[in-house]
Amino acid sequence: MTGRTTESQVDGREAAVLRLRDVHVRRLTTDQLILDGIDWTVRPGEHWALLGANGAGKTTLLRLLGALMHPTSGTVEVLGSRLGRVDVRELRARIGHVNAAQRVPQDLSAHAVVLTGHSGTVQPLWRTYDDEVRERARGLLTELGVKELADRPYGVCSGGQRARVLIARALMADPALLLLDEPFNALDLPSREDLVEAMHHLAEGRPRLATVTVTHHLEELSPAVGHALLLREGRTLAAGPVEEVLTGAHLTACFGRDITVARREGRWTAYSGRRVSGT
C-alpha cells in the first residue's frame, strides 16, 4: 500500500497509539518544508520501521511522535491525546524514547541507569526508588538479556550492551509506545544480532507495545517488525505491511539508487548496484 492511509482503514478498528493527519512542518527561520502532508496510523502491538535518506525528515517526524515539537499544520494524536491540547510533559512520561546520544553518566551502574527511567532524570534520585522499583529495574535488565551487567559501570559496557540498557531504562515507565532512534548506530555484527534478538523477544513478551524504529539498514530489523514507512523529501513514499513496502522498487525510489531486496526467515537484506539515472 502506498501513499496515505484512508479513513476507511481506520473506521471500526482499535484505537490508535499514533494518528497523524495531513501533517506539515516548516522550519521557521527559512520557511523550508520539512514534512509535507504526512498521514500515518500506528496501532497497539504494531512494530514499524521508519526509513529514508539523510534529510528526508525522519528526525523531525520522530520528534512529533515523542511530543517534543508541534506540527506547523495538521493534527498529531499520541496515545489518544492531541498535541496542542495536552500537557506534553505528562504525555512524554508515557512514551519510551531511546537515543544512543542521550546523556548518561558513565560511572553509573547499568542498574542505576535503568532506575533513572523511573524518575525521568539523568542522575539517580535514590530516595524515590523503593525495593519494588529496584527489583523492576533488575527484571528489565533480565528481559533485555543483560542481567549480568547490573553492577557494571555503563561507561565500560559495549555499544550493544548500552543499547539494551537504554531500552530497559525506557521501559521503566511501562510505555505503550517505544521510539528507537537509530539504536544500532555503530554496532558491530555480534552486538547488532544480540540487539535484534532482544527486540524480537521484547515484541513477543509485550503484545500491546507499539514501536517505531528509525534505521538506515534493513538488516537491523527484527522479524517482529511488520510495518514500514518510507520517507522521501518529507513526503510519504510508501507505508504499510513490510512485504508491500520493502520492495526493490520502493527502496530504489526512496534512496535514489538501484536497490535489490531479499527476505529470508523473517530477516531482510538489501544492496545497491548503481546510482539511478537522473537522481
C-alpha positions as semicolon CSV with decimal commas, in nm:
position;residue;x (nm);y (nm);z (nm)
1;M;0,000;0,000;0,000
2;T;0,140;0,339;-0,093
3;G;0,053;0,696;-0,011
4;R;-0,188;0,796;0,259
5;T;-0,389;0,583;0,498
6;T;-0,757;0,620;0,416
7;E;-1,026;0,685;0,673
8;S;-1,197;0,358;0,578
9;Q;-0,890;0,176;0,706
10;V;-0,932;0,348;1,041
11;D;-1,305;0,307;1,098
12;G;-1,411;0,016;1,310
13;R;-1,063;-0,072;1,426
14;E;-0,885;-0,049;1,759
15;A;-0,790;0,294;1,893
16;A;-0,459;0,417;1,757
17;V;-0,138;0,469;1,950
18;L;-0,037;0,729;1,691
19;R;-0,252;0,911;1,439
20;L;-0,119;1,183;1,210
21;R;-0,343;1,366;0,964
22;D;-0,215;1,599;0,691
23;V;0,088;1,695;0,899
24;H;0,319;1,969;0,772
25;V;0,629;2,106;0,940
26;R;0,812;2,417;0,821
27;R;1,142;2,550;0,952
28;L;1,063;2,894;1,092
29;T;1,394;3,053;1,001
30;T;1,394;2,954;0,633
31;D;1,032;2,851;0,566
32;Q;1,168;2,520;0,436
33;L;0,903;2,248;0,418
34;I;1,042;1,956;0,618
35;L;0,733;1,732;0,635
36;D;0,464;1,753;0,369
37;G;0,116;1,607;0,423
38;I;0,201;1,307;0,640
39;D;-0,087;1,070;0,720
40;W;0,003;0,778;0,944
41;T;-0,166;0,547;1,194
42;V;0,009;0,311;1,435
43;R;-0,195;0,069;1,646
44;P;-0,120;-0,125;1,966
45;G;0,121;-0,411;1,912
46;E;0,243;-0,285;1,574
47;H;0,615;-0,257;1,509
48;W;0,717;-0,005;1,244
49;A;1,043;0,073;1,069
50;L;1,095;0,434;0,961
51;L;1,339;0,465;0,672
52;G;1,461;0,736;0,439
53;A;1,776;0,907;0,318
54;N;1,951;1,168;0,532
55;G;1,741;1,484;0,529
56;A;1,418;1,302;0,446
57;G;1,250;1,420;0,769
58;K;1,288;1,114;0,993
59;T;1,423;1,305;1,293
60;T;1,150;1,568;1,271
61;L;0,882;1,302;1,243
62;L;1,020;1,115;1,543
63;R;1,019;1,438;1,745
64;L;0,650;1,480;1,667
65;L;0,578;1,124;1,779
66;G;0,767;1,186;2,102
67;A;0,570;1,507;2,174
68;L;0,894;1,706;2,155
69;M;0,756;1,952;1,899
70;H;0,429;2,054;1,734
71;P;0,338;2,046;1,366
72;T;0,305;2,367;1,169
73;S;-0,033;2,239;1,049
74;G;-0,232;1,918;1,064
75;T;-0,308;1,702;1,367
76;V;-0,090;1,469;1,570
77;E;-0,253;1,238;1,825
78;V;-0,023;1,041;2,055
79;L;-0,171;0,784;2,294
80;G;-0,513;0,936;2,239
81;S;-0,405;1,294;2,315
82;R;-0,383;1,565;2,053
83;L;-0,073;1,782;2,053
84;G;-0,170;2,137;2,139
85;R;-0,448;2,021;2,371
86;V;-0,249;1,823;2,627
87;D;0,027;1,881;2,882
88;V;0,318;1,742;2,681
89;R;0,522;1,684;2,999
90;E;0,267;1,429;3,117
91;L;0,242;1,277;2,770
92;R;0,618;1,236;2,735
93;A;0,624;1,039;3,059
94;R;0,412;0,772;2,885
95;I;0,645;0,740;2,586
96;G;0,967;0,539;2,585
97;H;1,240;0,712;2,386
98;V;1,578;0,555;2,310
99;N;1,861;0,752;2,153
100;A;2,223;0,642;2,167
101;A;2,323;1,008;2,204
102;Q;2,120;1,068;2,521
103;R;2,318;1,184;2,823
104;V;2,411;0,908;3,066
105;P;2,670;0,941;3,346
106;Q;2,940;0,693;3,252
107;D;3,019;0,592;3,610
108;L;2,663;0,480;3,693
109;S;2,598;0,108;3,705
110;A;2,364;-0,035;3,445
111;H;2,109;-0,095;3,721
112;A;2,128;0,270;3,828
113;V;2,085;0,387;3,468
114;V;1,766;0,184;3,440
115;L;1,642;0,325;3,770
116;T;1,668;0,679;3,631
117;G;1,396;0,579;3,387
118;H;1,158;0,563;3,682
119;S;1,229;0,921;3,790
120;G;1,286;1,057;3,439
121;T;1,617;1,210;3,545
122;V;1,979;1,194;3,433
123;Q;2,114;1,134;3,783
124;P;1,950;0,883;4,019
125;L;1,706;1,007;4,282
126;W;1,786;0,730;4,526
127;R;1,520;0,814;4,785
128;T;1,243;0,766;4,528
129;Y;1,336;0,405;4,449
130;D;1,180;0,152;4,683
131;D;1,252;-0,220;4,674
132;E;0,978;-0,284;4,419
133;V;1,120;-0,026;4,178
134;R;1,474;-0,161;4,218
135;E;1,356;-0,513;4,153
136;R;1,162;-0,398;3,847
137;A;1,481;-0,246;3,707
138;R;1,664;-0,575;3,754
139;G;1,377;-0,758;3,589
140;L;1,401;-0,534;3,283
141;L;1,774;-0,598;3,254
142;T;1,690;-0,968;3,259
143;E;1,419;-0,920;2,996
144;L;1,671;-0,747;2,768
145;G;1,929;-1,022;2,823
146;V;2,183;-0,817;3,018
147;K;2,116;-0,902;3,383
148;E;2,487;-0,973;3,434
149;L;2,558;-0,603;3,371
150;A;2,358;-0,479;3,671
151;D;2,665;-0,372;3,869
152;R;2,891;-0,286;3,573
153;P;2,962;0,082;3,502
154;Y;2,769;0,198;3,197
155;G;3,083;0,355;3,053
156;V;3,263;0,022;3,013
157;C;2,968;-0,159;2,853
158;S;2,984;-0,233;2,481
159;G;2,769;-0,041;2,234
160;G;2,520;-0,324;2,208
161;Q;2,501;-0,362;2,584
162;R;2,443;0,011;2,625
163;A;2,160;0,000;2,373
164;R;1,983;-0,273;2,568
165;V;2,036;-0,091;2,898
166;L;1,879;0,222;2,747
167;I;1,581;0,021;2,623
168;A;1,537;-0,123;2,973
169;R;1,553;0,234;3,108
170;A;1,283;0,346;2,863
171;L;1,059;0,059;2,972
172;M;1,062;0,162;3,339
173;A;0,759;0,384;3,274
174;D;0,574;0,087;3,118
175;P;0,508;0,286;2,799
176;A;0,254;0,194;2,534
177;L;0,487;0,342;2,271
178;L;0,861;0,292;2,232
179;L;1,056;0,514;1,991
180;L;1,403;0,398;1,889
181;D;1,625;0,649;1,710
182;E;1,895;0,451;1,527
183;P;1,959;0,215;1,820
184;F;2,200;0,008;1,608
185;N;2,430;0,300;1,531
186;A;2,800;0,194;1,527
187;L;2,731;-0,160;1,650
188;D;2,945;-0,447;1,527
189;L;2,783;-0,760;1,385
190;P;2,757;-0,963;1,711
191;S;2,619;-0,664;1,900
192;R;2,369;-0,594;1,622
193;E;2,243;-0,951;1,627
194;D;2,214;-0,950;2,007
195;L;2,001;-0,637;1,987
196;V;1,786;-0,775;1,704
197;E;1,719;-1,084;1,914
198;A;1,641;-0,875;2,221
199;M;1,393;-0,664;2,025
200;H;1,225;-0,975;1,888
201;H;1,184;-1,121;2,238
202;L;1,056;-0,787;2,365
203;A;0,785;-0,781;2,099
204;E;0,683;-1,137;2,179
205;G;0,665;-1,068;2,553
206;R;0,475;-0,738;2,525
207;P;0,194;-0,788;2,274
208;R;0,042;-0,442;2,334
209;L;0,363;-0,243;2,297
210;A;0,397;-0,041;1,976
211;T;0,741;0,052;1,847
212;V;0,884;0,280;1,581
213;T;1,247;0,222;1,487
214;V;1,446;0,466;1,276
215;T;1,715;0,284;1,083
216;H;1,921;0,305;0,765
217;H;1,970;-0,070;0,724
218;L;1,711;-0,342;0,661
219;E;1,945;-0,594;0,823
220;E;1,871;-0,427;1,157
221;L;1,501;-0,512;1,150
222;S;1,384;-0,796;1,370
223;P;1,125;-1,043;1,240
224;A;0,875;-0,867;1,469
225;V;0,875;-0,555;1,251
226;G;0,561;-0,593;1,044
227;H;0,516;-0,243;0,902
228;A;0,734;0,022;0,741
229;L;0,710;0,384;0,635
230;L;0,943;0,525;0,371
231;L;1,008;0,900;0,363
232;R;1,147;1,088;0,065
233;E;1,198;1,463;0,080
234;G;0,946;1,499;0,362
235;R;0,670;1,301;0,193
236;T;0,539;0,950;0,248
237;L;0,661;0,737;-0,039
238;A;0,506;0,415;0,092
239;A;0,354;0,292;0,418
240;G;0,202;-0,038;0,526
241;P;0,295;-0,405;0,572
242;V;0,665;-0,471;0,518
243;E;0,609;-0,722;0,240
244;E;0,434;-0,449;0,040
245;V;0,663;-0,158;0,129
246;L;1,014;-0,301;0,149
247;T;1,045;-0,384;-0,218
248;G;1,332;-0,311;-0,451
249;A;1,118;-0,067;-0,647
250;H;1,013;0,134;-0,341
251;L;1,362;0,143;-0,189
252;T;1,513;0,240;-0,523
253;A;1,270;0,532;-0,541
254;C;1,334;0,621;-0,177
255;F;1,713;0,626;-0,184
256;G;1,779;0,709;-0,548
257;R;1,989;0,401;-0,613
258;D;1,915;0,068;-0,778
259;I;1,845;-0,148;-0,471
260;T;1,785;-0,521;-0,456
261;V;1,596;-0,658;-0,154
262;A;1,571;-1,012;-0,020
263;R;1,400;-1,167;0,281
264;R;1,480;-1,497;0,446
265;E;1,336;-1,641;0,768
266;G;1,194;-1,302;0,860
267;R;1,521;-1,111;0,814
268;W;1,596;-0,859;0,541
269;T;1,899;-0,780;0,327
270;A;1,949;-0,503;0,074
271;Y;2,231;-0,395;-0,152
272;S;2,281;-0,135;-0,421
273;G;2,447;-0,190;-0,755
274;R;2,446;0,154;-0,916
275;R;2,301;0,502;-0,892
276;V;1,969;0,551;-1,069
277;S;1,998;0,782;-1,369
278;G;1,871;1,133;-1,311
279;T;1,883;1,127;-0,927
